[in-house]
Amino acid sequence: PPFALKTKVRTDSTNIRIYYGAGMLIFNWEAAQQELRVHDPKTGAALGIKVKGFVSPAKWHDVSWEIRAARQRVLGDGEVRYGGAGDYEDLDAPVAIGPSWGSTVLVESLFVEPLKP
């Protein structure tokens, strides 16, 4: 950190999962598609954000996960879906995107861009 993970992604149904460190974002979570699941990149602690997790299946969506030294922010199609504080200064881990529970996820692009502190 600081960086932004930017992707253009779509699902056929549920579970767009984006990973960094111990963290994960889940759009269209199979247990509650309207809820955005945010797992903290450092601790893995899970948080559900009501009515912020749905994206239309079979359509491309722009997702950005911004990780700074002391905070994170999630954007979906230009809308801020979540923002929160944390201690991410020393994290160094790969990023990944994938499906779950039988979904198919397609990735058109994936970039990791530095951000100004």
Backbone as XML, in Angstrom:
<?xml version="1.0"?>
<chain id="A" units="angstrom">
  <residue number="1" name="PRO">
    <atom name="N" x="0.829" y="-1.206" z="0.000"/>
    <atom name="CA" x="0.000" y="0.000" z="0.000"/>
    <atom name="C" x="0.865" y="1.258" z="0.000"/>
  </residue>
  <residue number="2" name="PRO">
    <atom name="N" x="0.437" y="2.307" z="-0.543"/>
    <atom name="CA" x="-0.893" y="2.548" z="-1.101"/>
    <atom name="C" x="-0.998" y="2.094" z="-2.566"/>
  </residue>
  <residue number="3" name="PHE">
    <atom name="N" x="-2.131" y="1.441" z="-2.893"/>
    <atom name="CA" x="-2.391" y="1.026" z="-4.264"/>
    <atom name="C" x="-3.901" y="0.886" z="-4.466"/>
  </residue>
  <residue number="4" name="ALA">
    <atom name="N" x="-4.289" y="0.797" z="-5.733"/>
    <atom name="CA" x="-5.673" y="0.492" z="-6.101"/>
    <atom name="C" x="-5.659" y="-0.737" z="-6.987"/>
  </residue>
  <residue number="5" name="LEU">
    <atom name="N" x="-6.421" y="-1.728" z="-6.607"/>
    <atom name="CA" x="-6.657" y="-2.893" z="-7.441"/>
    <atom name="C" x="-7.891" y="-2.548" z="-8.268"/>
  </residue>
  <residue number="6" name="LYS">
    <atom name="N" x="-7.725" y="-2.480" z="-9.581"/>
    <atom name="CA" x="-8.831" y="-2.115" z="-10.470"/>
    <atom name="C" x="-9.098" y="-3.261" z="-11.425"/>
  </residue>
  <residue number="7" name="THR">
    <atom name="N" x="-10.370" y="-3.627" z="-11.534"/>
    <atom name="CA" x="-10.730" y="-4.722" z="-12.410"/>
    <atom name="C" x="-12.051" y="-4.445" z="-13.118"/>
  </residue>
  <residue number="8" name="LYS">
    <atom name="N" x="-12.181" y="-5.012" z="-14.285"/>
    <atom name="CA" x="-13.461" y="-5.069" z="-14.996"/>
    <atom name="C" x="-13.822" y="-6.544" z="-15.000"/>
  </residue>
  <residue number="9" name="VAL">
    <atom name="N" x="-14.955" y="-6.877" z="-14.381"/>
    <atom name="CA" x="-15.272" y="-8.269" z="-14.088"/>
    <atom name="C" x="-16.775" y="-8.499" z="-14.204"/>
  </residue>
  <residue number="10" name="ARG">
    <atom name="N" x="-17.143" y="-9.759" z="-14.442"/>
    <atom name="CA" x="-18.567" y="-10.110" z="-14.440"/>
    <atom name="C" x="-18.740" y="-11.536" z="-13.950"/>
  </residue>
  <residue number="11" name="THR">
    <atom name="N" x="-19.951" y="-11.823" z="-13.492"/>
    <atom name="CA" x="-20.311" y="-13.167" z="-13.046"/>
    <atom name="C" x="-21.545" y="-13.621" z="-13.806"/>
  </residue>
  <residue number="12" name="ASP">
    <atom name="N" x="-21.706" y="-14.923" z="-13.914"/>
    <atom name="CA" x="-22.919" y="-15.450" z="-14.523"/>
    <atom name="C" x="-24.061" y="-15.528" z="-13.505"/>
  </residue>
  <residue number="13" name="SER">
    <atom name="N" x="-23.721" y="-15.414" z="-12.214"/>
    <atom name="CA" x="-24.745" y="-15.567" z="-11.178"/>
    <atom name="C" x="-24.341" y="-14.906" z="-9.865"/>
  </residue>
  <residue number="14" name="THR">
    <atom name="N" x="-23.452" y="-15.542" z="-9.131"/>
    <atom name="CA" x="-23.066" y="-15.081" z="-7.796"/>
    <atom name="C" x="-21.554" y="-15.036" z="-7.665"/>
  </residue>
  <residue number="15" name="ASN">
    <atom name="N" x="-21.095" y="-14.558" z="-6.519"/>
    <atom name="CA" x="-19.721" y="-14.720" z="-6.044"/>
    <atom name="C" x="-18.601" y="-14.226" z="-6.937"/>
  </residue>
  <residue number="16" name="ILE">
    <atom name="N" x="-18.490" y="-12.914" z="-7.054"/>
    <atom name="CA" x="-17.234" y="-12.325" z="-7.527"/>
    <atom name="C" x="-16.404" y="-12.136" z="-6.273"/>
  </residue>
  <residue number="17" name="ARG">
    <atom name="N" x="-15.296" y="-12.841" z="-6.190"/>
    <atom name="CA" x="-14.436" y="-12.767" z="-5.008"/>
    <atom name="C" x="-13.080" y="-12.188" z="-5.402"/>
  </residue>
  <residue number="18" name="ILE">
    <atom name="N" x="-12.695" y="-11.135" z="-4.681"/>
    <atom name="CA" x="-11.423" y="-10.446" z="-4.925"/>
    <atom name="C" x="-10.610" y="-10.552" z="-3.646"/>
  </residue>
  <residue number="19" name="TYR">
    <atom name="N" x="-9.353" y="-10.986" z="-3.778"/>
    <atom name="CA" x="-8.516" y="-11.297" z="-2.619"/>
    <atom name="C" x="-7.289" y="-10.398" z="-2.544"/>
  </residue>
  <residue number="20" name="TYR">
    <atom name="N" x="-6.924" y="-10.044" z="-1.319"/>
    <atom name="CA" x="-5.643" y="-9.396" z="-1.035"/>
    <atom name="C" x="-5.277" y="-9.708" z="0.409"/>
  </residue>
  <residue number="21" name="GLY">
    <atom name="N" x="-4.083" y="-10.246" z="0.627"/>
    <atom name="CA" x="-3.642" y="-10.609" z="1.975"/>
    <atom name="C" x="-4.624" y="-11.584" z="2.602"/>
  </residue>
  <residue number="22" name="ALA">
    <atom name="N" x="-4.996" y="-11.327" z="3.859"/>
    <atom name="CA" x="-5.998" y="-12.147" z="4.543"/>
    <atom name="C" x="-7.409" y="-11.698" z="4.184"/>
  </residue>
  <residue number="23" name="GLY">
    <atom name="N" x="-7.524" y="-10.689" z="3.322"/>
    <atom name="CA" x="-8.809" y="-10.073" z="3.019"/>
    <atom name="C" x="-9.460" y="-10.580" z="1.757"/>
  </residue>
  <residue number="24" name="MET">
    <atom name="N" x="-10.730" y="-10.210" z="1.646"/>
    <atom name="CA" x="-11.520" y="-10.615" z="0.494"/>
    <atom name="C" x="-12.728" y="-9.692" z="0.377"/>
  </residue>
  <residue number="25" name="LEU">
    <atom name="N" x="-13.122" y="-9.409" z="-0.858"/>
    <atom name="CA" x="-14.393" y="-8.758" z="-1.149"/>
    <atom name="C" x="-15.274" y="-9.787" z="-1.827"/>
  </residue>
  <residue number="26" name="ILE">
    <atom name="N" x="-16.552" y="-9.791" z="-1.497"/>
    <atom name="CA" x="-17.493" y="-10.677" z="-2.188"/>
    <atom name="C" x="-18.685" y="-9.848" z="-2.654"/>
  </residue>
  <residue number="27" name="PHE">
    <atom name="N" x="-18.838" y="-9.776" z="-3.974"/>
    <atom name="CA" x="-20.034" y="-9.205" z="-4.580"/>
    <atom name="C" x="-20.945" y="-10.368" z="-4.959"/>
  </residue>
  <residue number="28" name="ASN">
    <atom name="N" x="-22.272" y="-10.186" z="-4.812"/>
    <atom name="CA" x="-23.265" y="-11.215" z="-5.108"/>
    <atom name="C" x="-23.017" y="-12.482" z="-4.282"/>
  </residue>
  <residue number="29" name="TRP">
    <atom name="N" x="-22.749" y="-12.276" z="-3.015"/>
    <atom name="CA" x="-22.502" y="-13.382" z="-2.088"/>
    <atom name="C" x="-23.665" y="-14.358" z="-2.137"/>
  </residue>
  <residue number="30" name="GLU">
    <atom name="N" x="-23.375" y="-15.649" z="-2.204"/>
    <atom name="CA" x="-24.425" y="-16.663" z="-2.367"/>
    <atom name="C" x="-25.420" y="-16.679" z="-1.208"/>
  </residue>
  <residue number="31" name="ALA">
    <atom name="N" x="-25.015" y="-16.268" z="-0.022"/>
    <atom name="CA" x="-25.907" y="-16.293" z="1.143"/>
    <atom name="C" x="-26.795" y="-15.052" z="1.243"/>
  </residue>
  <residue number="32" name="ALA">
    <atom name="N" x="-26.380" y="-13.950" z="0.607"/>
    <atom name="CA" x="-27.148" y="-12.697" z="0.634"/>
    <atom name="C" x="-26.611" y="-11.808" z="-0.485"/>
  </residue>
  <residue number="33" name="GLN">
    <atom name="N" x="-27.189" y="-11.921" z="-1.671"/>
    <atom name="CA" x="-26.621" y="-11.249" z="-2.842"/>
    <atom name="C" x="-26.588" y="-9.735" z="-2.736"/>
  </residue>
  <residue number="34" name="GLN">
    <atom name="N" x="-27.440" y="-9.149" z="-1.936"/>
    <atom name="CA" x="-27.459" y="-7.689" z="-1.800"/>
    <atom name="C" x="-26.356" y="-7.174" z="-0.877"/>
  </residue>
  <residue number="35" name="GLU">
    <atom name="N" x="-25.752" y="-8.062" z="-0.100"/>
    <atom name="CA" x="-24.763" y="-7.670" z="0.911"/>
    <atom name="C" x="-23.344" y="-7.772" z="0.373"/>
  </residue>
  <residue number="36" name="LEU">
    <atom name="N" x="-22.583" y="-6.702" z="0.519"/>
    <atom name="CA" x="-21.157" y="-6.731" z="0.205"/>
    <atom name="C" x="-20.426" y="-7.305" z="1.406"/>
  </residue>
  <residue number="37" name="ARG">
    <atom name="N" x="-19.631" y="-8.339" z="1.179"/>
    <atom name="CA" x="-18.819" y="-8.922" z="2.247"/>
    <atom name="C" x="-17.415" y="-8.349" z="2.114"/>
  </residue>
  <residue number="38" name="VAL">
    <atom name="N" x="-16.924" y="-7.762" z="3.189"/>
    <atom name="CA" x="-15.580" y="-7.200" z="3.232"/>
    <atom name="C" x="-14.824" y="-7.908" z="4.344"/>
  </residue>
  <residue number="39" name="HIS">
    <atom name="N" x="-13.751" y="-8.588" z="3.974"/>
    <atom name="CA" x="-12.868" y="-9.232" z="4.949"/>
    <atom name="C" x="-11.592" y="-8.389" z="5.010"/>
  </residue>
  <residue number="40" name="ASP">
    <atom name="N" x="-11.236" y="-7.950" z="6.178"/>
    <atom name="CA" x="-10.094" y="-7.060" z="6.367"/>
    <atom name="C" x="-8.816" y="-7.679" z="5.797"/>
  </residue>
  <residue number="41" name="PRO">
    <atom name="N" x="-8.054" y="-6.917" z="5.002"/>
    <atom name="CA" x="-6.833" y="-7.452" z="4.389"/>
    <atom name="C" x="-5.763" y="-7.911" z="5.374"/>
  </residue>
  <residue number="42" name="LYS">
    <atom name="N" x="-5.765" y="-7.349" z="6.569"/>
    <atom name="CA" x="-4.744" y="-7.729" z="7.550"/>
    <atom name="C" x="-5.231" y="-8.818" z="8.503"/>
  </residue>
  <residue number="43" name="THR">
    <atom name="N" x="-6.459" y="-8.686" z="8.994"/>
    <atom name="CA" x="-6.944" y="-9.596" z="10.032"/>
    <atom name="C" x="-7.886" y="-10.684" z="9.506"/>
  </residue>
  <residue number="44" name="GLY">
    <atom name="N" x="-8.475" y="-10.458" z="8.354"/>
    <atom name="CA" x="-9.461" y="-11.389" z="7.825"/>
    <atom name="C" x="-10.840" y="-11.240" z="8.440"/>
  </residue>
  <residue number="45" name="ALA">
    <atom name="N" x="-10.999" y="-10.334" z="9.412"/>
    <atom name="CA" x="-12.298" y="-10.123" z="10.062"/>
    <atom name="C" x="-13.341" y="-9.725" z="9.019"/>
  </residue>
  <residue number="46" name="ALA">
    <atom name="N" x="-14.519" y="-10.364" z="9.088"/>
    <atom name="CA" x="-15.573" y="-10.157" z="8.097"/>
    <atom name="C" x="-16.587" y="-9.118" z="8.552"/>
  </residue>
  <residue number="47" name="LEU">
    <atom name="N" x="-17.072" y="-8.361" z="7.578"/>
    <atom name="CA" x="-18.076" y="-7.331" z="7.814"/>
    <atom name="C" x="-19.059" y="-7.386" z="6.658"/>
  </residue>
  <residue number="48" name="GLY">
    <atom name="N" x="-20.345" y="-7.320" z="6.948"/>
    <atom name="CA" x="-21.370" y="-7.294" z="5.911"/>
    <atom name="C" x="-21.928" y="-5.895" z="5.750"/>
  </residue>
  <residue number="49" name="ILE">
    <atom name="N" x="-21.937" y="-5.413" z="4.515"/>
    <atom name="CA" x="-22.462" y="-4.079" z="4.221"/>
    <atom name="C" x="-23.766" y="-4.278" z="3.436"/>
  </residue>
  <residue number="50" name="LYS">
    <atom name="N" x="-24.888" y="-4.029" z="4.092"/>
    <atom name="CA" x="-26.190" y="-4.283" z="3.478"/>
    <atom name="C" x="-26.416" y="-3.403" z="2.249"/>
  </residue>
  <residue number="51" name="VAL">
    <atom name="N" x="-27.100" y="-3.956" z="1.278"/>
    <atom name="CA" x="-27.496" y="-3.336" z="0.004"/>
    <atom name="C" x="-26.347" y="-2.687" z="-0.779"/>
  </residue>
  <residue number="52" name="LYS">
    <atom name="N" x="-25.119" y="-3.147" z="-0.589"/>
    <atom name="CA" x="-23.986" y="-2.595" z="-1.333"/>
    <atom name="C" x="-23.256" y="-3.652" z="-2.153"/>
  </residue>
  <residue number="53" name="GLY">
    <atom name="N" x="-23.736" y="-4.907" z="-2.139"/>
    <atom name="CA" x="-22.972" y="-5.972" z="-2.767"/>
    <atom name="C" x="-23.494" y="-6.501" z="-4.081"/>
  </residue>
  <residue number="54" name="PHE">
    <atom name="N" x="-24.687" y="-6.089" z="-4.503"/>
    <atom name="CA" x="-25.244" y="-6.666" z="-5.722"/>
    <atom name="C" x="-24.690" y="-5.989" z="-6.962"/>
  </residue>
  <residue number="55" name="VAL">
    <atom name="N" x="-24.321" y="-6.819" z="-7.934"/>
    <atom name="CA" x="-24.011" y="-6.366" z="-9.292"/>
    <atom name="C" x="-24.778" y="-7.272" z="-10.241"/>
  </residue>
  <residue number="56" name="SER">
    <atom name="N" x="-25.271" y="-6.724" z="-11.316"/>
    <atom name="CA" x="-26.084" y="-7.492" z="-12.256"/>
    <atom name="C" x="-25.268" y="-8.590" z="-12.916"/>
  </residue>
  <residue number="57" name="PRO">
    <atom name="N" x="-25.754" y="-9.826" z="-12.873"/>
    <atom name="CA" x="-25.076" y="-10.911" z="-13.581"/>
    <atom name="C" x="-25.064" y="-10.648" z="-15.090"/>
  </residue>
  <residue number="58" name="ALA">
    <atom name="N" x="-24.046" y="-11.213" z="-15.749"/>
    <atom name="CA" x="-23.892" y="-11.152" z="-17.202"/>
    <atom name="C" x="-23.595" y="-9.743" z="-17.717"/>
  </residue>
  <residue number="59" name="LYS">
    <atom name="N" x="-23.236" y="-8.821" z="-16.848"/>
    <atom name="CA" x="-22.837" y="-7.466" z="-17.246"/>
    <atom name="C" x="-21.455" y="-7.181" z="-16.680"/>
  </residue>
  <residue number="60" name="TRP">
    <atom name="N" x="-20.676" y="-6.393" z="-17.404"/>
    <atom name="CA" x="-19.344" y="-6.006" z="-16.939"/>
    <atom name="C" x="-19.464" y="-4.931" z="-15.875"/>
  </residue>
  <residue number="61" name="HIS">
    <atom name="N" x="-18.630" y="-5.047" z="-14.832"/>
    <atom name="CA" x="-18.627" y="-4.081" z="-13.735"/>
    <atom name="C" x="-17.194" y="-3.651" z="-13.432"/>
  </residue>
  <residue number="62" name="ASP">
    <atom name="N" x="-17.045" y="-2.369" z="-13.151"/>
    <atom name="CA" x="-15.758" y="-1.820" z="-12.732"/>
    <atom name="C" x="-15.698" y="-1.833" z="-11.215"/>
  </residue>
  <residue number="63" name="VAL">
    <atom name="N" x="-14.690" y="-2.508" z="-10.688"/>
    <atom name="CA" x="-14.495" y="-2.596" z="-9.239"/>
    <atom name="C" x="-13.104" y="-2.082" z="-8.913"/>
  </residue>
  <residue number="64" name="SER">
    <atom name="N" x="-13.017" y="-1.266" z="-7.884"/>
    <atom name="CA" x="-11.730" y="-0.752" z="-7.413"/>
    <atom name="C" x="-11.653" y="-0.958" z="-5.906"/>
  </residue>
  <residue number="65" name="TRP">
    <atom name="N" x="-10.548" y="-1.540" z="-5.460"/>
    <atom name="CA" x="-10.281" y="-1.727" z="-4.021"/>
    <atom name="C" x="-9.039" y="-0.924" z="-3.719"/>
  </residue>
  <residue number="66" name="GLU">
    <atom name="N" x="-9.215" y="0.188" z="-3.037"/>
    <atom name="CA" x="-8.103" y="1.076" z="-2.691"/>
    <atom name="C" x="-7.612" y="0.739" z="-1.291"/>
  </residue>
  <residue number="67" name="ILE">
    <atom name="N" x="-6.328" y="0.447" z="-1.199"/>
    <atom name="CA" x="-5.713" y="0.127" z="0.089"/>
    <atom name="C" x="-4.635" y="1.168" z="0.365"/>
  </residue>
  <residue number="68" name="ARG">
    <atom name="N" x="-4.799" y="1.905" z="1.418"/>
    <atom name="CA" x="-3.796" y="2.888" z="1.863"/>
    <atom name="C" x="-3.240" y="2.422" z="3.203"/>
  </residue>
  <residue number="69" name="ALA">
    <atom name="N" x="-2.251" y="3.118" z="3.712"/>
    <atom name="CA" x="-1.597" y="2.703" z="4.955"/>
    <atom name="C" x="-2.577" y="2.567" z="6.120"/>
  </residue>
  <residue number="70" name="ALA">
    <atom name="N" x="-3.590" y="3.451" z="6.184"/>
    <atom name="CA" x="-4.485" y="3.460" z="7.346"/>
    <atom name="C" x="-5.964" y="3.345" z="6.993"/>
  </residue>
  <residue number="71" name="ARG">
    <atom name="N" x="-6.274" y="3.054" z="5.729"/>
    <atom name="CA" x="-7.690" y="2.921" z="5.371"/>
    <atom name="C" x="-7.849" y="2.160" z="4.056"/>
  </residue>
  <residue number="72" name="GLN">
    <atom name="N" x="-9.067" y="1.722" z="3.823"/>
    <atom name="CA" x="-9.409" y="1.070" z="2.566"/>
    <atom name="C" x="-10.734" y="1.631" z="2.068"/>
  </residue>
  <residue number="73" name="ARG">
    <atom name="N" x="-10.961" y="1.473" z="0.763"/>
    <atom name="CA" x="-12.210" y="1.924" z="0.163"/>
    <atom name="C" x="-12.540" y="0.998" z="-1.004"/>
  </residue>
  <residue number="74" name="VAL">
    <atom name="N" x="-13.817" y="0.682" z="-1.150"/>
    <atom name="CA" x="-14.283" y="-0.190" z="-2.225"/>
    <atom name="C" x="-15.265" y="0.590" z="-3.082"/>
  </residue>
  <residue number="75" name="LEU">
    <atom name="N" x="-15.035" y="0.579" z="-4.390"/>
    <atom name="CA" x="-15.946" y="1.207" z="-5.328"/>
    <atom name="C" x="-16.457" y="0.157" z="-6.304"/>
  </residue>
  <residue number="76" name="GLY">
    <atom name="N" x="-17.738" y="0.225" z="-6.601"/>
    <atom name="CA" x="-18.345" y="-0.626" z="-7.607"/>
    <atom name="C" x="-19.069" y="0.250" z="-8.599"/>
  </residue>
  <residue number="77" name="ASP">
    <atom name="N" x="-18.655" y="0.201" z="-9.855"/>
    <atom name="CA" x="-19.239" y="1.029" z="-10.913"/>
    <atom name="C" x="-19.265" y="2.512" z="-10.531"/>
  </residue>
  <residue number="78" name="GLY">
    <atom name="N" x="-18.172" y="2.975" z="-9.927"/>
    <atom name="CA" x="-18.014" y="4.381" z="-9.580"/>
    <atom name="C" x="-18.665" y="4.805" z="-8.272"/>
  </residue>
  <residue number="79" name="GLU">
    <atom name="N" x="-19.433" y="3.920" z="-7.648"/>
    <atom name="CA" x="-20.111" y="4.221" z="-6.388"/>
    <atom name="C" x="-19.289" y="3.688" z="-5.222"/>
  </residue>
  <residue number="80" name="VAL">
    <atom name="N" x="-19.087" y="4.544" z="-4.206"/>
    <atom name="CA" x="-18.404" y="4.075" z="-3.002"/>
    <atom name="C" x="-19.324" y="3.091" z="-2.296"/>
  </residue>
  <residue number="81" name="ARG">
    <atom name="N" x="-18.839" y="1.874" z="-2.130"/>
    <atom name="CA" x="-19.630" y="0.820" z="-1.502"/>
    <atom name="C" x="-19.207" y="0.580" z="-0.053"/>
  </residue>
  <residue number="82" name="TYR">
    <atom name="N" x="-17.951" y="0.924" z="0.259"/>
    <atom name="CA" x="-17.452" y="0.742" z="1.624"/>
    <atom name="C" x="-16.196" y="1.578" z="1.811"/>
  </residue>
  <residue number="83" name="GLY">
    <atom name="N" x="-16.003" y="2.078" z="3.022"/>
    <atom name="CA" x="-14.769" y="2.736" z="3.421"/>
    <atom name="C" x="-14.531" y="2.468" z="4.890"/>
  </residue>
  <residue number="84" name="GLY">
    <atom name="N" x="-13.294" y="2.189" z="5.268"/>
    <atom name="CA" x="-13.011" y="1.908" z="6.662"/>
    <atom name="C" x="-11.543" y="2.047" z="6.995"/>
  </residue>
  <residue number="85" name="ALA">
    <atom name="N" x="-11.259" y="2.178" z="8.270"/>
    <atom name="CA" x="-9.892" y="2.348" z="8.757"/>
    <atom name="C" x="-9.252" y="0.997" z="9.049"/>
  </residue>
  <residue number="86" name="GLY">
    <atom name="N" x="-7.926" y="0.984" z="9.033"/>
    <atom name="CA" x="-7.167" y="-0.213" z="9.363"/>
    <atom name="C" x="-5.685" y="0.080" z="9.321"/>
  </residue>
  <residue number="87" name="ASP">
    <atom name="N" x="-4.888" y="-0.918" z="9.620"/>
    <atom name="CA" x="-3.430" y="-0.774" z="9.607"/>
    <atom name="C" x="-2.880" y="-1.669" z="8.509"/>
  </residue>
  <residue number="88" name="TYR">
    <atom name="N" x="-2.661" y="-1.092" z="7.333"/>
    <atom name="CA" x="-2.251" y="-1.871" z="6.169"/>
    <atom name="C" x="-0.856" y="-1.515" z="5.671"/>
  </residue>
  <residue number="89" name="GLU">
    <atom name="N" x="-0.156" y="-0.675" z="6.396"/>
    <atom name="CA" x="1.123" y="-0.131" z="5.946"/>
    <atom name="C" x="2.141" y="-1.203" z="5.565"/>
  </residue>
  <residue number="90" name="ASP">
    <atom name="N" x="2.221" y="-2.285" z="6.327"/>
    <atom name="CA" x="3.259" y="-3.287" z="6.098"/>
    <atom name="C" x="2.791" y="-4.500" z="5.305"/>
  </residue>
  <residue number="91" name="LEU">
    <atom name="N" x="1.579" y="-4.465" z="4.759"/>
    <atom name="CA" x="1.093" y="-5.618" z="4.003"/>
    <atom name="C" x="1.820" y="-5.744" z="2.674"/>
  </residue>
  <residue number="92" name="ASP">
    <atom name="N" x="2.137" y="-6.972" z="2.313"/>
    <atom name="CA" x="2.766" y="-7.275" z="1.040"/>
    <atom name="C" x="2.277" y="-8.660" z="0.637"/>
  </residue>
  <residue number="93" name="ALA">
    <atom name="N" x="1.322" y="-8.721" z="-0.280"/>
    <atom name="CA" x="0.713" y="-9.996" z="-0.638"/>
    <atom name="C" x="0.204" y="-9.927" z="-2.074"/>
  </residue>
  <residue number="94" name="PRO">
    <atom name="N" x="-0.011" y="-11.086" z="-2.685"/>
    <atom name="CA" x="-0.572" y="-11.095" z="-4.043"/>
    <atom name="C" x="-2.056" y="-10.755" z="-4.029"/>
  </residue>
  <residue number="95" name="VAL">
    <atom name="N" x="-2.565" y="-10.413" z="-5.194"/>
    <atom name="CA" x="-3.994" y="-10.194" z="-5.389"/>
    <atom name="C" x="-4.530" y="-11.309" z="-6.281"/>
  </residue>
  <residue number="96" name="ALA">
    <atom name="N" x="-5.834" y="-11.559" z="-6.170"/>
    <atom name="CA" x="-6.456" y="-12.596" z="-6.984"/>
    <atom name="C" x="-7.947" y="-12.315" z="-7.130"/>
  </residue>
  <residue number="97" name="ILE">
    <atom name="N" x="-8.543" y="-12.927" z="-8.149"/>
    <atom name="CA" x="-9.986" y="-12.857" z="-8.378"/>
    <atom name="C" x="-10.461" y="-14.265" z="-8.696"/>
  </residue>
  <residue number="98" name="GLY">
    <atom name="N" x="-11.649" y="-14.618" z="-8.184"/>
    <atom name="CA" x="-12.157" y="-15.940" z="-8.502"/>
    <atom name="C" x="-13.630" y="-16.100" z="-8.218"/>
  </residue>
  <residue number="99" name="PRO">
    <atom name="N" x="-14.170" y="-17.269" z="-8.596"/>
    <atom name="CA" x="-15.569" y="-17.608" z="-8.349"/>
    <atom name="C" x="-15.706" y="-18.439" z="-7.082"/>
  </residue>
  <residue number="100" name="SER">
    <atom name="N" x="-16.940" y="-18.825" z="-6.787"/>
    <atom name="CA" x="-17.205" y="-19.756" z="-5.696"/>
    <atom name="C" x="-18.614" y="-20.298" z="-5.859"/>
  </residue>
  <residue number="101" name="TRP">
    <atom name="N" x="-18.868" y="-21.447" z="-5.246"/>
    <atom name="CA" x="-20.195" y="-22.056" z="-5.217"/>
    <atom name="C" x="-20.788" y="-22.198" z="-6.612"/>
  </residue>
  <residue number="102" name="GLY">
    <atom name="N" x="-19.975" y="-22.583" z="-7.597"/>
    <atom name="CA" x="-20.467" y="-22.885" z="-8.928"/>
    <atom name="C" x="-20.615" y="-21.716" z="-9.867"/>
  </residue>
  <residue number="103" name="SER">
    <atom name="N" x="-20.255" y="-20.525" z="-9.440"/>
    <atom name="CA" x="-20.353" y="-19.381" z="-10.343"/>
    <atom name="C" x="-19.206" y="-19.407" z="-11.355"/>
  </residue>
  <residue number="104" name="THR">
    <atom name="N" x="-19.398" y="-18.671" z="-12.439"/>
    <atom name="CA" x="-18.349" y="-18.461" z="-13.425"/>
    <atom name="C" x="-18.035" y="-16.973" z="-13.424"/>
  </residue>
  <residue number="105" name="VAL">
    <atom name="N" x="-16.775" y="-16.628" z="-13.236"/>
    <atom name="CA" x="-16.348" y="-15.235" z="-13.215"/>
    <atom name="C" x="-15.401" y="-15.007" z="-14.381"/>
  </residue>
  <residue number="106" name="LEU">
    <atom name="N" x="-15.669" y="-13.962" z="-15.149"/>
    <atom name="CA" x="-14.802" y="-13.564" z="-16.254"/>
    <atom name="C" x="-14.139" y="-12.245" z="-15.897"/>
  </residue>
  <residue number="107" name="VAL">
    <atom name="N" x="-12.852" y="-12.134" z="-16.208"/>
    <atom name="CA" x="-12.083" y="-10.919" z="-15.923"/>
    <atom name="C" x="-11.595" y="-10.348" z="-17.243"/>
  </residue>
  <residue number="108" name="GLU">
    <atom name="N" x="-12.044" y="-9.139" z="-17.548"/>
    <atom name="CA" x="-11.577" y="-8.468" z="-18.759"/>
    <atom name="C" x="-10.234" y="-7.790" z="-18.517"/>
  </residue>
  <residue number="109" name="SER">
    <atom name="N" x="-10.080" y="-7.208" z="-17.323"/>
    <atom name="CA" x="-8.822" y="-6.540" z="-16.998"/>
    <atom name="C" x="-8.596" y="-6.561" z="-15.497"/>
  </residue>
  <residue number="110" name="LEU">
    <atom name="N" x="-7.316" y="-6.482" z="-15.126"/>
    <atom name="CA" x="-6.920" y="-6.407" z="-13.723"/>
    <atom name="C" x="-5.627" y="-5.610" z="-13.670"/>
  </residue>
  <residue number="111" name="PHE">
    <atom name="N" x="-5.652" y="-4.508" z="-12.932"/>
    <atom name="CA" x="-4.483" y="-3.655" z="-12.773"/>
    <atom name="C" x="-4.266" y="-3.362" z="-11.296"/>
  </residue>
  <residue number="112" name="VAL">
    <atom name="N" x="-3.033" y="-3.242" z="-10.900"/>
    <atom name="CA" x="-2.684" y="-2.753" z="-9.571"/>
    <atom name="C" x="-1.889" y="-1.476" z="-9.807"/>
  </residue>
  <residue number="113" name="GLU">
    <atom name="N" x="-2.440" y="-0.364" z="-9.363"/>
    <atom name="CA" x="-1.828" y="0.953" z="-9.609"/>
    <atom name="C" x="-1.432" y="1.607" z="-8.299"/>
  </residue>
  <residue number="114" name="PRO">
    <atom name="N" x="-0.263" y="2.220" z="-8.251"/>
    <atom name="CA" x="0.115" y="2.956" z="-7.036"/>
    <atom name="C" x="-0.785" y="4.156" z="-6.824"/>
  </residue>
  <residue number="115" name="LEU">
    <atom name="N" x="-1.017" y="4.478" z="-5.556"/>
    <atom name="CA" x="-1.769" y="5.676" z="-5.176"/>
    <atom name="C" x="-0.832" y="6.601" z="-4.400"/>
  </residue>
  <residue number="116" name="LYS">
    <atom name="N" x="-1.136" y="7.875" z="-4.452"/>
    <atom name="CA" x="-0.389" y="8.811" z="-3.613"/>
    <atom name="C" x="-0.817" y="8.596" z="-2.172"/>
  </residue>
  <residue number="117" name="PRO">
    <atom name="N" x="0.149" y="8.648" z="-1.225"/>
    <atom name="CA" x="-0.205" y="8.405" z="0.191"/>
    <atom name="C" x="-1.230" y="9.353" z="0.769"/>
  </residue>
</chain>
